[in-house]
C-alpha atoms as a printed R data frame, in Angstrom:
    type eleno elety resid chain resno       x       y       z
1   ATOM     1    CA   MET     A     1   0.000   0.000   0.000
2   ATOM     2    CA   ASP     A     2   2.966   2.334  -0.310
3   ATOM     3    CA   ILE     A     3   1.574   3.884  -3.514
4   ATOM     4    CA   ALA     A     4  -1.676   4.577  -1.704
5   ATOM     5    CA   HIS     A     5   0.194   6.403   1.055
6   ATOM     6    CA   ALA     A     6   1.905   8.570  -1.584
7   ATOM     7    CA   LEU     A     7  -1.359  10.097  -2.792
8   ATOM     8    CA   PRO     A     8  -2.103  13.754  -1.909
9   ATOM     9    CA   LEU     A     9  -3.172  14.272   1.672
10  ATOM    10    CA   ASP     A    10  -6.355  16.108   0.723
11  ATOM    11    CA   ALA     A    11  -7.776  12.878  -0.770
12  ATOM    12    CA   ARG     A    12 -11.221  12.075   0.684
13  ATOM    13    CA   TRP     A    13 -11.898   8.778  -1.074
14  ATOM    14    CA   HIS     A    14  -9.596   7.283  -3.671
15  ATOM    15    CA   VAL     A    15  -9.250   3.772  -5.037
16  ATOM    16    CA   VAL     A    16  -5.970   2.142  -6.053
17  ATOM    17    CA   GLN     A    17  -6.008  -1.268  -7.748
18  ATOM    18    CA   ALA     A    18  -2.982  -3.491  -8.311
19  ATOM    19    CA   HIS     A    19  -3.018  -6.396 -10.737
20  ATOM    20    CA   GLN     A    20   0.052  -8.025  -9.210
21  ATOM    21    CA   MET     A    21   2.269  -7.224  -6.215
22  ATOM    22    CA   GLY     A    22   5.736  -8.356  -5.225
23  ATOM    23    CA   GLY     A    23   5.761  -6.646  -1.830
24  ATOM    24    CA   GLY     A    24   2.330  -7.268  -0.388
25  ATOM    25    CA   ARG     A    25   1.995  -6.521   3.316
26  ATOM    26    CA   GLY     A    26  -0.325  -8.234   5.762
27  ATOM    27    CA   ARG     A    27  -1.051  -7.920   9.451
28  ATOM    28    CA   LEU     A    28   1.834  -7.972  11.944
29  ATOM    29    CA   GLY     A    29   4.282  -7.161   9.152
30  ATOM    30    CA   ASN     A    30   3.738 -10.396   7.237
31  ATOM    31    CA   GLN     A    31   5.024 -10.253   3.644
32  ATOM    32    CA   TRP     A    32   3.466 -12.017   0.672
33  ATOM    33    CA   VAL     A    33   3.533 -12.097  -3.120
34  ATOM    34    CA   ALA     A    34   0.233 -11.365  -4.842
35  ATOM    35    CA   GLU     A    35  -0.200 -13.158  -8.164
36  ATOM    36    CA   SER     A    36  -2.325 -11.897 -11.045
37  ATOM    37    CA   GLY     A    37  -5.915 -13.066 -11.371
38  ATOM    38    CA   ASN     A    38  -7.045 -11.791  -7.990
39  ATOM    39    CA   LEU     A    39  -8.335  -8.479  -6.650
40  ATOM    40    CA   TYR     A    40  -5.951  -6.205  -4.736
41  ATOM    41    CA   LEU     A    41  -7.574  -2.931  -3.747
42  ATOM    42    CA   SER     A    42  -6.697   0.008  -1.520
43  ATOM    43    CA   LEU     A    43  -9.358   2.498  -0.460
44  ATOM    44    CA   ILE     A    44  -7.933   5.761   0.837
45  ATOM    45    CA   LEU     A    45 -10.012   7.901   3.189
46  ATOM    46    CA   GLY     A    46  -9.148  11.000   5.112
47  ATOM    47    CA   PRO     A    47  -8.963  13.135   7.039
48  ATOM    48    CA   ASP     A    48 -11.316  13.053  10.077
49  ATOM    49    CA   ILE     A    49 -11.534   9.275  10.544
50  ATOM    50    CA   ASP     A    50 -11.602   8.728  14.309
51  ATOM    51    CA   ALA     A    51 -10.777   5.529  16.220
52  ATOM    52    CA   THR     A    52 -14.385   4.311  16.444
53  ATOM    53    CA   MET     A    53 -14.876   4.885  12.727
54  ATOM    54    CA   ARG     A    54 -11.677   2.946  11.969
55  ATOM    55    CA   SER     A    55 -12.850  -0.021  14.024
56  ATOM    56    CA   GLY     A    56 -16.243   0.084  12.358
57  ATOM    57    CA   LEU     A    57 -14.709   0.206   8.895
58  ATOM    58    CA   SER     A    58 -12.738  -2.967   9.551
59  ATOM    59    CA   TYR     A    59 -15.924  -4.913  10.242
60  ATOM    60    CA   ALA     A    60 -17.891  -3.066   7.561
61  ATOM    61    CA   SER     A    61 -15.250  -4.026   4.992
62  ATOM    62    CA   ALA     A    62 -15.594  -7.706   5.909
63  ATOM    63    CA   LEU     A    63 -19.366  -7.462   5.494
64  ATOM    64    CA   ALA     A    64 -18.878  -5.786   2.116
65  ATOM    65    CA   VAL     A    65 -16.628  -8.641   0.955
66  ATOM    66    CA   ARG     A    66 -19.142 -11.212   2.202
67  ATOM    67    CA   ASN     A    67 -21.992  -9.479   0.375
68  ATOM    68    CA   THR     A    68 -19.851  -9.270  -2.762
69  ATOM    69    CA   ALA     A    69 -19.166 -13.006  -2.672
70  ATOM    70    CA   ILE     A    70 -22.877 -13.718  -2.311
71  ATOM    71    CA   ALA     A    71 -23.639 -11.364  -5.206
72  ATOM    72    CA   CYS     A    72 -21.124 -13.356  -7.272
73  ATOM    73    CA   GLY     A    73 -23.025 -16.564  -6.629
74  ATOM    74    CA   VAL     A    74 -21.454 -18.008  -3.474
75  ATOM    75    CA   ALA     A    75 -23.982 -19.535  -1.059
76  ATOM    76    CA   ALA     A    76 -24.169 -17.540   2.172
77  ATOM    77    CA   ASP     A    77 -23.737 -20.625   4.370
78  ATOM    78    CA   ARG     A    78 -20.299 -21.251   2.842
79  ATOM    79    CA   LEU     A    79 -18.973 -17.948   4.202
80  ATOM    80    CA   ALA     A    80 -17.733 -16.993   7.670
81  ATOM    81    CA   LEU     A    81 -16.040 -13.922   9.133
82  ATOM    82    CA   LYS     A    82 -12.882 -14.598  11.123
83  ATOM    83    CA   TRP     A    83 -11.657 -12.041  13.640
84  ATOM    84    CA   PRO     A    84 -10.101  -9.637  13.118
85  ATOM    85    CA   ASN     A    85 -10.189  -9.219   9.348
86  ATOM    86    CA   ASP     A    86 -10.521 -12.394   7.263
87  ATOM    87    CA   VAL     A    87 -13.389 -13.737   5.183
88  ATOM    88    CA   LEU     A    88 -13.486 -17.537   4.914
89  ATOM    89    CA   MET     A    89 -15.184 -19.757   2.360
90  ATOM    90    CA   ASP     A    90 -15.580 -23.441   3.221
91  ATOM    91    CA   GLY     A    91 -13.155 -22.846   6.086
92  ATOM    92    CA   GLN     A    92 -10.386 -21.482   3.867
93  ATOM    93    CA   LYS     A    93  -9.281 -17.880   3.503
94  ATOM    94    CA   LEU     A    94 -11.010 -16.064   0.673
95  ATOM    95    CA   SER     A    95 -10.137 -12.492   1.580
96  ATOM    96    CA   GLY     A    96  -7.903 -10.509   3.902
97  ATOM    97    CA   ILE     A    97  -8.336  -6.914   5.023
98  ATOM    98    CA   LEU     A    98  -5.709  -4.572   6.448
99  ATOM    99    CA   LEU     A    99  -6.287  -1.083   7.853
100 ATOM   100    CA   GLU     A   100  -3.326   1.274   8.163
101 ATOM   101    CA   VAL     A   101  -3.185   4.826   9.450
102 ATOM   102    CA   GLU     A   102  -0.567   7.281   8.219
103 ATOM   103    CA   ARG     A   103  -0.786  10.880   9.373
104 ATOM   104    CA   ASP     A   104  -4.455  11.845   8.879
105 ATOM   105    CA   ARG     A   105  -5.524   9.234   6.373
106 ATOM   106    CA   LEU     A   106  -6.864   5.714   6.577
107 ATOM   107    CA   VAL     A   107  -5.973   3.116   3.954
108 ATOM   108    CA   ILE     A   108  -8.141   0.002   3.730
109 ATOM   109    CA   GLY     A   109  -6.338  -2.761   1.864
110 ATOM   110    CA   ILE     A   110  -8.554  -5.593   0.606
111 ATOM   111    CA   GLY     A   111  -7.408  -8.732  -1.176
112 ATOM   112    CA   VAL     A   112  -9.914 -11.175  -2.657
113 ATOM   113    CA   ASN     A   113  -8.980 -14.447  -4.350
114 ATOM   114    CA   VAL     A   114 -10.920 -14.455  -7.602
115 ATOM   115    CA   GLN     A   115  -9.273 -16.792 -10.113
116 ATOM   116    CA   ASN     A   116  -5.779 -17.696  -8.881
117 ATOM   117    CA   PRO     A   117  -5.689 -18.493  -5.149
118 ATOM   118    CA   PRO     A   118  -2.513 -19.439  -3.284
119 ATOM   119    CA   GLU     A   119  -2.315 -23.079  -2.256
120 ATOM   120    CA   GLY     A   120  -4.722 -23.898   0.534
121 ATOM   121    CA   ARG     A   121  -6.866 -20.809  -0.019
122 ATOM   122    CA   ALA     A   122 -10.392 -20.389  -1.387
123 ATOM   123    CA   SER     A   123 -11.386 -18.384  -4.454
124 ATOM   124    CA   LEU     A   124 -14.624 -17.168  -6.000
125 ATOM   125    CA   ARG     A   125 -14.162 -18.887  -9.372
126 ATOM   126    CA   THR     A   126 -17.750 -18.071 -10.315
127 ATOM   127    CA   GLY     A   127 -17.036 -16.797 -13.816
128 ATOM   128    CA   GLN     A   128 -16.673 -13.217 -12.587
129 ATOM   129    CA   SER     A   129 -13.836 -11.065 -13.890
130 ATOM   130    CA   VAL     A   130 -11.529  -9.363 -11.411
131 ATOM   131    CA   ASP     A   131 -12.836  -5.959 -12.469
132 ATOM   132    CA   GLY     A   132 -16.413  -7.201 -12.157
133 ATOM   133    CA   VAL     A   133 -15.726  -8.285  -8.577
134 ATOM   134    CA   ARG     A   134 -14.082  -4.901  -7.936
135 ATOM   135    CA   ASP     A   135 -17.147  -3.013  -9.120
136 ATOM   136    CA   ARG     A   136 -19.469  -5.082  -6.930
137 ATOM   137    CA   LEU     A   137 -17.168  -4.671  -3.941
138 ATOM   138    CA   LEU     A   138 -17.013  -0.895  -4.330
139 ATOM   139    CA   LEU     A   139 -20.807  -0.706  -4.380
140 ATOM   140    CA   HIS     A   140 -21.042  -2.759  -1.193
141 ATOM   141    CA   MET     A   141 -18.257  -0.731   0.444
142 ATOM   142    CA   HIS     A   142 -20.167   2.449  -0.396
143 ATOM   143    CA   ASP     A   143 -23.309   1.019   1.221
144 ATOM   144    CA   GLN     A   144 -21.504  -0.148   4.366
145 ATOM   145    CA   TYR     A   145 -19.575   3.112   4.708
146 ATOM   146    CA   HIS     A   146 -22.737   5.208   4.636
147 ATOM   147    CA   ARG     A   147 -24.505   2.746   6.910
148 ATOM   148    CA   LEU     A   148 -21.713   3.265   9.429
149 ATOM   149    CA   LEU     A   149 -21.986   7.042   9.090
150 ATOM   150    CA   ASP     A   150 -25.769   7.038   9.448
151 ATOM   151    CA   GLN     A   151 -26.330   4.305  12.035
152 ATOM   152    CA   GLY     A   152 -23.067   4.033  13.942
153 ATOM   153    CA   ILE     A   153 -21.011   0.962  14.723
154 ATOM   154    CA   ALA     A   154 -23.584  -1.108  16.665
155 ATOM   155    CA   PRO     A   155 -25.539  -2.622  13.721
156 ATOM   156    CA   ILE     A   156 -22.282  -3.346  11.895
157 ATOM   157    CA   LEU     A   157 -20.923  -5.301  14.870
158 ATOM   158    CA   LYS     A   158 -24.242  -7.117  15.342
159 ATOM   159    CA   GLU     A   159 -24.347  -8.311  11.741
160 ATOM   160    CA   TRP     A   160 -20.658  -9.261  11.741
161 ATOM   161    CA   THR     A   161 -21.177 -11.353  14.887
162 ATOM   162    CA   GLU     A   162 -24.092 -13.206  13.275
163 ATOM   163    CA   HIS     A   163 -21.649 -14.575  10.698
164 ATOM   164    CA   ALA     A   164 -18.605 -14.970  12.948
165 ATOM   165    CA   TRP     A   165 -16.305 -17.967  12.654
166 ATOM   166    CA   ARG     A   166 -16.392 -20.249  15.727
167 ATOM   167    CA   LEU     A   167 -18.668 -18.052  17.805
168 ATOM   168    CA   GLY     A   168 -19.473 -19.910  21.029
169 ATOM   169    CA   GLU     A   169 -16.551 -22.301  20.544
170 ATOM   170    CA   THR     A   170 -13.130 -22.615  22.172
171 ATOM   171    CA   ILE     A   171 -10.432 -20.752  20.259
172 ATOM   172    CA   THR     A   172  -6.748 -19.987  20.766
173 ATOM   173    CA   VAL     A   173  -5.841 -16.319  21.084
174 ATOM   174    CA   ARG     A   174  -2.325 -15.097  20.380
175 ATOM   175    CA   THR     A   175  -1.179 -11.532  21.028
176 ATOM   176    CA   LYS     A   176   2.231  -9.970  21.611
177 ATOM   177    CA   SER     A   177   1.925 -10.633  25.347
178 ATOM   178    CA   LEU     A   178  -0.714 -13.376  25.690
179 ATOM   179    CA   ASN     A   179  -1.351 -16.879  24.382
180 ATOM   180    CA   PHE     A   180  -4.419 -18.589  25.816
181 ATOM   181    CA   GLU     A   181  -7.537 -20.616  25.061
182 ATOM   182    CA   GLY     A   182 -11.076 -19.514  25.768
183 ATOM   183    CA   VAL     A   183 -14.622 -19.384  24.461
184 ATOM   184    CA   PHE     A   184 -15.347 -16.720  21.840
185 ATOM   185    CA   ILE     A   185 -18.496 -15.036  23.200
186 ATOM   186    CA   GLY     A   186 -18.777 -11.971  20.951
187 ATOM   187    CA   LEU     A   187 -17.590  -8.405  20.424
188 ATOM   188    CA   ASP     A   188 -17.710  -5.490  22.833
189 ATOM   189    CA   VAL     A   189 -19.250  -2.136  21.896
190 ATOM   190    CA   GLN     A   190 -15.971  -0.933  20.348
191 ATOM   191    CA   GLY     A   191 -15.324  -4.097  18.354
192 ATOM   192    CA   GLY     A   192 -12.951  -5.794  20.780
193 ATOM   193    CA   LEU     A   193 -12.916  -9.585  20.794
194 ATOM   194    CA   GLN     A   194 -14.550 -11.018  23.929
195 ATOM   195    CA   VAL     A   195 -13.094 -14.331  25.057
196 ATOM   196    CA   GLN     A   196 -13.984 -16.095  28.309
197 ATOM   197    CA   ASP     A   197 -10.854 -17.779  29.635
198 ATOM   198    CA   LYS     A   198 -10.673 -21.039  31.598
199 ATOM   199    CA   GLY     A   199 -10.951 -19.108  34.860
200 ATOM   200    CA   GLY     A   200 -14.244 -17.552  33.806
201 ATOM   201    CA   MET     A   201 -12.800 -14.075  33.214
202 ATOM   202    CA   VAL     A   202 -13.759 -12.252  30.029
203 ATOM   203    CA   GLN     A   203 -10.696 -10.955  28.200
204 ATOM   204    CA   ILE     A   204 -11.076  -8.104  25.693
205 ATOM   205    CA   ILE     A   205  -8.610  -8.357  22.798
206 ATOM   206    CA   HIS     A   206  -8.058  -5.478  20.358
207 ATOM   207    CA   SER     A   207  -5.063  -6.802  18.449
208 ATOM   208    CA   GLY     A   208  -3.862 -10.313  17.777
209 ATOM   209    CA   GLU     A   209  -4.751 -13.522  15.984
210 ATOM   210    CA   VAL     A   210  -7.131 -16.403  16.665
211 ATOM   211    CA   PHE     A   211  -6.929 -20.071  15.746
């Protein structure tokens, strides 16, 4: 997303699409190579995006990807939303989302496997072109963005939770300072992951990974 960060700072909403990337960047600094045949999109917003809005946009983006997949012909019951920012299809990763803040802008990076997934990953493969998937995704992002503006974060979190991966089940949580198992019981009002540990305490996690 370095090109996205180089755009003028007065940008309110811009879209950058890459057809192939050799220096893709994921969460926690993970590096990956993005092959052609998939959708790699950066949405640049700013300024005036506060912390609550950023959290809401992470979940809203996942809902937009889910709705896009359904619009492309994927059955809804094949899709699940994995905290914090993955969309799964048949238990495999279909899409990843990364939010980055630089100065007063927010960049939402979205990758969707369309035609050429990495090994062990899902893809749409529904006859849709990459650009066709892009256009559908942008429409759903527009809808979710304005829903967040008009209604706030609560309905976004409620809908995300309804489609959450392993809700009510025991998961492993890994953060920079913690590694524990507990039952995934939902999200708090700010979008933090709520996990009840073996001692019965509810831990609120804002950054990390789950397995």
